[in-house]
Amino acid sequence: GEDVEQSLFLSVREGDSSVINCTYTDSSSTYLYWYKQEPGAGLQLLTYIFSNMDMKQDQRLTVLLNKKDKHLSLRIADTQTGDSAIYFCAESIPSGYNKLIFGAGTRLAVHP
Amino acid sequence: EAGVAQSPRYKIIEKRQSVAFWCNPISGHATLYWYQQILGQGPKLLIQFQNNGVVDDSQLPKDRFSAERLKGVDSTLKIQPAKLEDSAVYLCASSSGLAGDSEQYFGPGTRLTVT
């Protein structure tokens, strides 16, 4: 079945790195995504990785994909208070038309 | 470029009443999605349109939910009659295509409270 799991909460100190983890079940997933949701706002795509890649870096963001273990992580370097939000992992189901399956989200709290 | 517009932003109704939500996608985006996000959960796809045709409505409770996209642009999602468990944020998204690297752009959502 299709399922995406994430830890619910992460607290980090400003300036430290944050690592948000995600596991998924569908080994045929073609794309995996990280979305950010701030209070009262819709979801914003942060980055995505194609399933044949191991790593993708985009400025402060690093995505690591372990396809064997079906594990995805998002590392945010030099975390700032503006990074406080809920982060959703999602997988694209190839049998669907760009259908996304989301995890429950990880709430990131950044404190001084 | 204007983003995805949704209205209303908030709606409170009593159970068994009807409600409708409206979405205006980004200009030129052929694909439109409606998601339901219950508090504490990730968004769940309800229905997906390609132009004015439905490509996936497998998780839409069709006994009470309906959606249309008559001219392939704006879309409405209706609930009739509403139940308490329909309380959620309803998110509309659009993308330029169906490929996995076609980014889905999300609107701010409509928060529905059913009492």
GROMACS .gro file of C-alpha atoms in nm:
model
  227
    1GLY     CA    1   0.000   0.000   0.000
    2GLU     CA    2   0.091   0.363  -0.019
    3ASP     CA    3   0.208   0.518   0.307
    4VAL     CA    4   0.447   0.792   0.406
    5GLU     CA    5   0.563   0.832   0.766
    6GLN     CA    6   0.743   1.115   0.941
    7SER     CA    7   0.834   1.205   1.295
    8LEU     CA    8   0.593   1.468   1.424
    9PHE     CA    9   0.817   1.722   1.590
   10LEU     CA   10   1.173   1.855   1.579
   11SER     CA   11   1.327   2.132   1.786
   12VAL     CA   12   1.662   2.289   1.698
   13ARG     CA   13   1.869   2.586   1.801
   14GLU     CA   14   1.908   2.873   1.556
   15GLY     CA   15   2.225   2.825   1.348
   16ASP     CA   16   2.230   2.448   1.388
   17SER     CA   17   2.143   2.199   1.116
   18SER     CA   18   1.800   2.035   1.106
   19VAL     CA   19   1.741   1.688   0.970
   20ILE     CA   20   1.386   1.577   0.896
   21ASN     CA   21   1.333   1.212   0.813
   22CYS     CA   22   1.069   1.029   0.613
   23THR     CA   23   0.999   0.670   0.513
   24TYR     CA   24   0.775   0.559   0.230
   25THR     CA   25   0.642   0.223   0.120
   26ASP     CA   26   0.592   0.237  -0.256
   27SER     CA   27   0.919   0.125  -0.415
   28SER     CA   28   0.794   0.236  -0.757
   29SER     CA   29   0.773   0.602  -0.655
   30THR     CA   30   0.932   0.814  -0.923
   31TYR     CA   31   0.965   1.148  -0.748
   32LEU     CA   32   0.989   1.240  -0.381
   33TYR     CA   33   0.917   1.587  -0.254
   34TRP     CA   34   0.957   1.816   0.041
   35TYR     CA   35   0.690   2.080   0.100
   36LYS     CA   36   0.681   2.357   0.360
   37GLN     CA   37   0.362   2.488   0.519
   38GLU     CA   38   0.354   2.804   0.727
   39PRO     CA   39   0.055   2.890   0.949
   40GLY     CA   40  -0.252   2.986   0.748
   41ALA     CA   41  -0.076   2.930   0.417
   42GLY     CA   42  -0.083   2.668   0.147
   43LEU     CA   43   0.199   2.429   0.077
   44GLN     CA   44   0.516   2.550  -0.089
   45LEU     CA   45   0.741   2.312  -0.279
   46LEU     CA   46   1.093   2.328  -0.137
   47THR     CA   47   1.268   2.067  -0.345
   48TYR     CA   48   1.223   1.728  -0.504
   49ILE     CA   49   1.443   1.438  -0.604
   50PHE     CA   50   1.407   1.184  -0.881
   51SER     CA   51   1.418   0.825  -0.764
   52ASN     CA   52   1.741   0.743  -0.951
   53MET     CA   53   1.932   1.005  -0.755
   54ASP     CA   54   2.098   0.964  -0.415
   55MET     CA   55   2.142   1.326  -0.324
   56LYS     CA   56   2.035   1.672  -0.428
   57GLN     CA   57   2.165   2.000  -0.292
   58ASP     CA   58   1.999   2.337  -0.327
   59GLN     CA   59   2.156   2.620  -0.128
   60ARG     CA   60   2.089   2.539   0.240
   61LEU     CA   61   1.885   2.230   0.157
   62THR     CA   62   2.025   1.880   0.108
   63VAL     CA   63   1.803   1.586   0.021
   64LEU     CA   64   1.930   1.232   0.071
   65LEU     CA   65   1.749   0.932  -0.074
   66ASN     CA   66   1.815   0.573   0.030
   67LYS     CA   67   1.601   0.380  -0.214
   68LYS     CA   68   1.691   0.042  -0.066
   69ASP     CA   69   1.557   0.143   0.276
   70LYS     CA   70   1.287   0.372   0.127
   71HIS     CA   71   1.420   0.654   0.341
   72LEU     CA   72   1.427   1.022   0.252
   73SER     CA   73   1.577   1.305   0.456
   74LEU     CA   74   1.590   1.681   0.434
   75ARG     CA   75   1.881   1.865   0.590
   76ILE     CA   76   1.853   2.239   0.646
   77ALA     CA   77   2.189   2.401   0.714
   78ASP     CA   78   2.217   2.708   0.938
   79THR     CA   79   1.853   2.686   1.046
   80GLN     CA   80   1.684   3.022   1.100
   81THR     CA   81   1.369   3.122   1.286
   82GLY     CA   82   1.202   3.175   0.949
   83ASP     CA   83   1.241   2.802   0.886
   84SER     CA   84   0.989   2.728   1.161
   85ALA     CA   85   0.701   2.554   0.983
   86ILE     CA   86   0.555   2.212   0.909
   87TYR     CA   87   0.750   2.008   0.656
   88PHE     CA   88   0.573   1.743   0.450
   89CYS     CA   89   0.734   1.456   0.268
   90ALA     CA   90   0.541   1.329  -0.035
   91GLU     CA   91   0.581   1.061  -0.298
   92SER     CA   92   0.453   1.057  -0.654
   93ILE     CA   93   0.266   0.744  -0.748
   94PRO     CA   94   0.351   0.635  -1.102
   95SER     CA   95   0.018   0.462  -1.144
   96GLY     CA   96  -0.152   0.794  -1.075
   97TYR     CA   97  -0.135   1.112  -1.277
   98ASN     CA   98   0.120   1.300  -1.066
   99LYS     CA   99  -0.080   1.190  -0.762
  100LEU     CA  100   0.097   1.280  -0.440
  101ILE     CA  101   0.083   1.083  -0.115
  102PHE     CA  102   0.176   1.302   0.181
  103GLY     CA  103   0.309   1.220   0.523
  104ALA     CA  104   0.152   1.377   0.833
  105GLY     CA  105   0.419   1.645   0.850
  106THR     CA  106   0.705   1.732   1.086
  107ARG     CA  107   0.670   2.050   1.288
  108LEU     CA  108   1.007   2.224   1.306
  109ALA     CA  109   1.055   2.468   1.593
  110VAL     CA  110   1.366   2.688   1.583
  111HIS     CA  111   1.464   2.855   1.910
  112PRO     CA  112   1.734   3.112   1.984
  113GLU     CA  113   0.229   3.565  -1.193
  114ALA     CA  114  -0.082   3.536  -0.976
  115GLY     CA  115  -0.105   3.227  -0.759
  116VAL     CA  116  -0.391   2.986  -0.701
  117ALA     CA  117  -0.691   3.171  -0.561
  118GLN     CA  118  -0.949   3.015  -0.331
  119SER     CA  119  -1.262   3.143  -0.166
  120PRO     CA  120  -1.394   3.166   0.090
  121ARG     CA  121  -1.101   3.143   0.328
  122TYR     CA  122  -1.318   3.033   0.619
  123LYS     CA  123  -1.660   2.876   0.645
  124ILE     CA  124  -1.862   2.757   0.942
  125ILE     CA  125  -2.176   2.552   0.882
  126GLU     CA  126  -2.398   2.314   1.073
  127LYS     CA  127  -2.404   1.944   0.993
  128ARG     CA  128  -2.640   1.846   0.713
  129GLN     CA  129  -2.600   2.187   0.549
  130SER     CA  130  -2.440   2.238   0.208
  131VAL     CA  131  -2.124   2.428   0.123
  132ALA     CA  132  -1.928   2.512  -0.191
  133PHE     CA  133  -1.568   2.614  -0.241
  134TRP     CA  134  -1.423   2.791  -0.541
  135CYS     CA  135  -1.076   2.770  -0.695
  136ASN     CA  136  -0.909   2.970  -0.970
  137PRO     CA  137  -0.585   2.803  -1.080
  138ILE     CA  138  -0.277   2.965  -1.224
  139SER     CA  139  -0.344   3.083  -1.579
  140GLY     CA  140  -0.262   2.816  -1.834
  141HIS     CA  141  -0.243   2.529  -1.588
  142ALA     CA  142  -0.428   2.233  -1.731
  143THR     CA  143  -0.422   2.017  -1.418
  144LEU     CA  144  -0.621   2.103  -1.107
  145TYR     CA  145  -0.632   1.917  -0.776
  146TRP     CA  146  -0.855   1.931  -0.468
  147TYR     CA  147  -0.702   1.805  -0.143
  148GLN     CA  148  -0.853   1.759   0.201
  149GLN     CA  149  -0.623   1.830   0.496
  150ILE     CA  150  -0.759   1.722   0.834
  151LEU     CA  151  -0.592   1.880   1.136
  152GLY     CA  152  -0.267   1.700   1.217
  153GLN     CA  153  -0.257   1.511   0.888
  154GLY     CA  154  -0.106   1.560   0.546
  155PRO     CA  155  -0.320   1.657   0.247
  156LYS     CA  156  -0.519   1.379   0.084
  157LEU     CA  157  -0.614   1.399  -0.283
  158LEU     CA  158  -0.989   1.410  -0.338
  159ILE     CA  159  -1.011   1.472  -0.712
  160GLN     CA  160  -0.786   1.563  -1.002
  161PHE     CA  161  -0.884   1.726  -1.330
  162GLN     CA  162  -0.698   1.743  -1.657
  163ASN     CA  163  -0.860   2.035  -1.838
  164ASN     CA  164  -1.230   1.970  -1.771
  165GLY     CA  165  -1.205   1.591  -1.743
  166VAL     CA  166  -1.162   1.389  -1.425
  167VAL     CA  167  -0.847   1.174  -1.414
  168ASP     CA  168  -0.871   1.055  -1.051
  169ASP     CA  169  -1.161   1.073  -0.808
  170SER     CA  170  -1.095   0.745  -0.631
  171GLN     CA  171  -1.090   0.905  -0.283
  172LEU     CA  172  -1.383   1.141  -0.330
  173PRO     CA  173  -1.685   1.044  -0.114
  174LYS     CA  174  -1.922   1.063  -0.405
  175ASP     CA  175  -2.236   1.026  -0.194
  176ARG     CA  176  -2.182   1.375  -0.056
  177PHE     CA  177  -1.895   1.541  -0.243
  178SER     CA  178  -1.903   1.667  -0.600
  179ALA     CA  179  -1.668   1.877  -0.807
  180GLU     CA  180  -1.671   2.031  -1.149
  181ARG     CA  181  -1.444   2.224  -1.380
  182LEU     CA  182  -1.678   2.316  -1.659
  183LYS     CA  183  -1.460   2.528  -1.886
  184GLY     CA  184  -1.128   2.379  -1.788
  185VAL     CA  185  -1.037   2.679  -1.573
  186ASP     CA  186  -1.217   2.751  -1.244
  187SER     CA  187  -1.342   2.469  -1.028
  188THR     CA  188  -1.597   2.426  -0.751
  189LEU     CA  189  -1.608   2.160  -0.482
  190LYS     CA  190  -1.940   2.098  -0.309
  191ILE     CA  191  -2.035   1.906   0.003
  192GLN     CA  192  -2.400   1.814   0.052
  193PRO     CA  193  -2.488   1.728   0.325
  194ALA     CA  194  -2.188   1.805   0.544
  195LYS     CA  195  -2.083   1.583   0.833
  196LEU     CA  196  -1.877   1.667   1.139
  197GLU     CA  197  -1.582   1.469   1.000
  198ASP     CA  198  -1.569   1.699   0.695
  199SER     CA  199  -1.412   1.968   0.913
  200ALA     CA  200  -1.078   2.028   0.744
  201VAL     CA  201  -0.883   2.263   0.521
  202TYR     CA  202  -0.964   2.217   0.153
  203LEU     CA  203  -0.667   2.294  -0.064
  204CYS     CA  204  -0.672   2.357  -0.435
  205ALA     CA  205  -0.356   2.313  -0.642
  206SER     CA  206  -0.269   2.342  -1.007
  207SER     CA  207   0.014   2.232  -1.230
  208SER     CA  208   0.108   2.277  -1.592
  209GLY     CA  209   0.109   1.904  -1.663
  210LEU     CA  210   0.088   1.552  -1.532
  211ALA     CA  211   0.458   1.469  -1.515
  212GLY     CA  212   0.617   1.413  -1.176
  213ASP     CA  213   0.842   1.716  -1.219
  214SER     CA  214   0.543   1.945  -1.286
  215GLU     CA  215   0.528   2.144  -0.967
  216GLN     CA  216   0.192   2.161  -0.794
  217TYR     CA  217   0.118   2.515  -0.677
  218PHE     CA  218  -0.114   2.533  -0.379
  219GLY     CA  219  -0.369   2.793  -0.284
  220PRO     CA  220  -0.411   2.916   0.075
  221GLY     CA  221  -0.702   2.680   0.138
  222THR     CA  222  -1.053   2.708   0.275
  223ARG     CA  223  -1.093   2.615   0.640
  224LEU     CA  224  -1.428   2.443   0.694
  225THR     CA  225  -1.575   2.392   1.039
  226VAL     CA  226  -1.885   2.176   1.067
  227THR     CA  227  -2.072   2.207   1.397
   0.00000   0.00000   0.00000
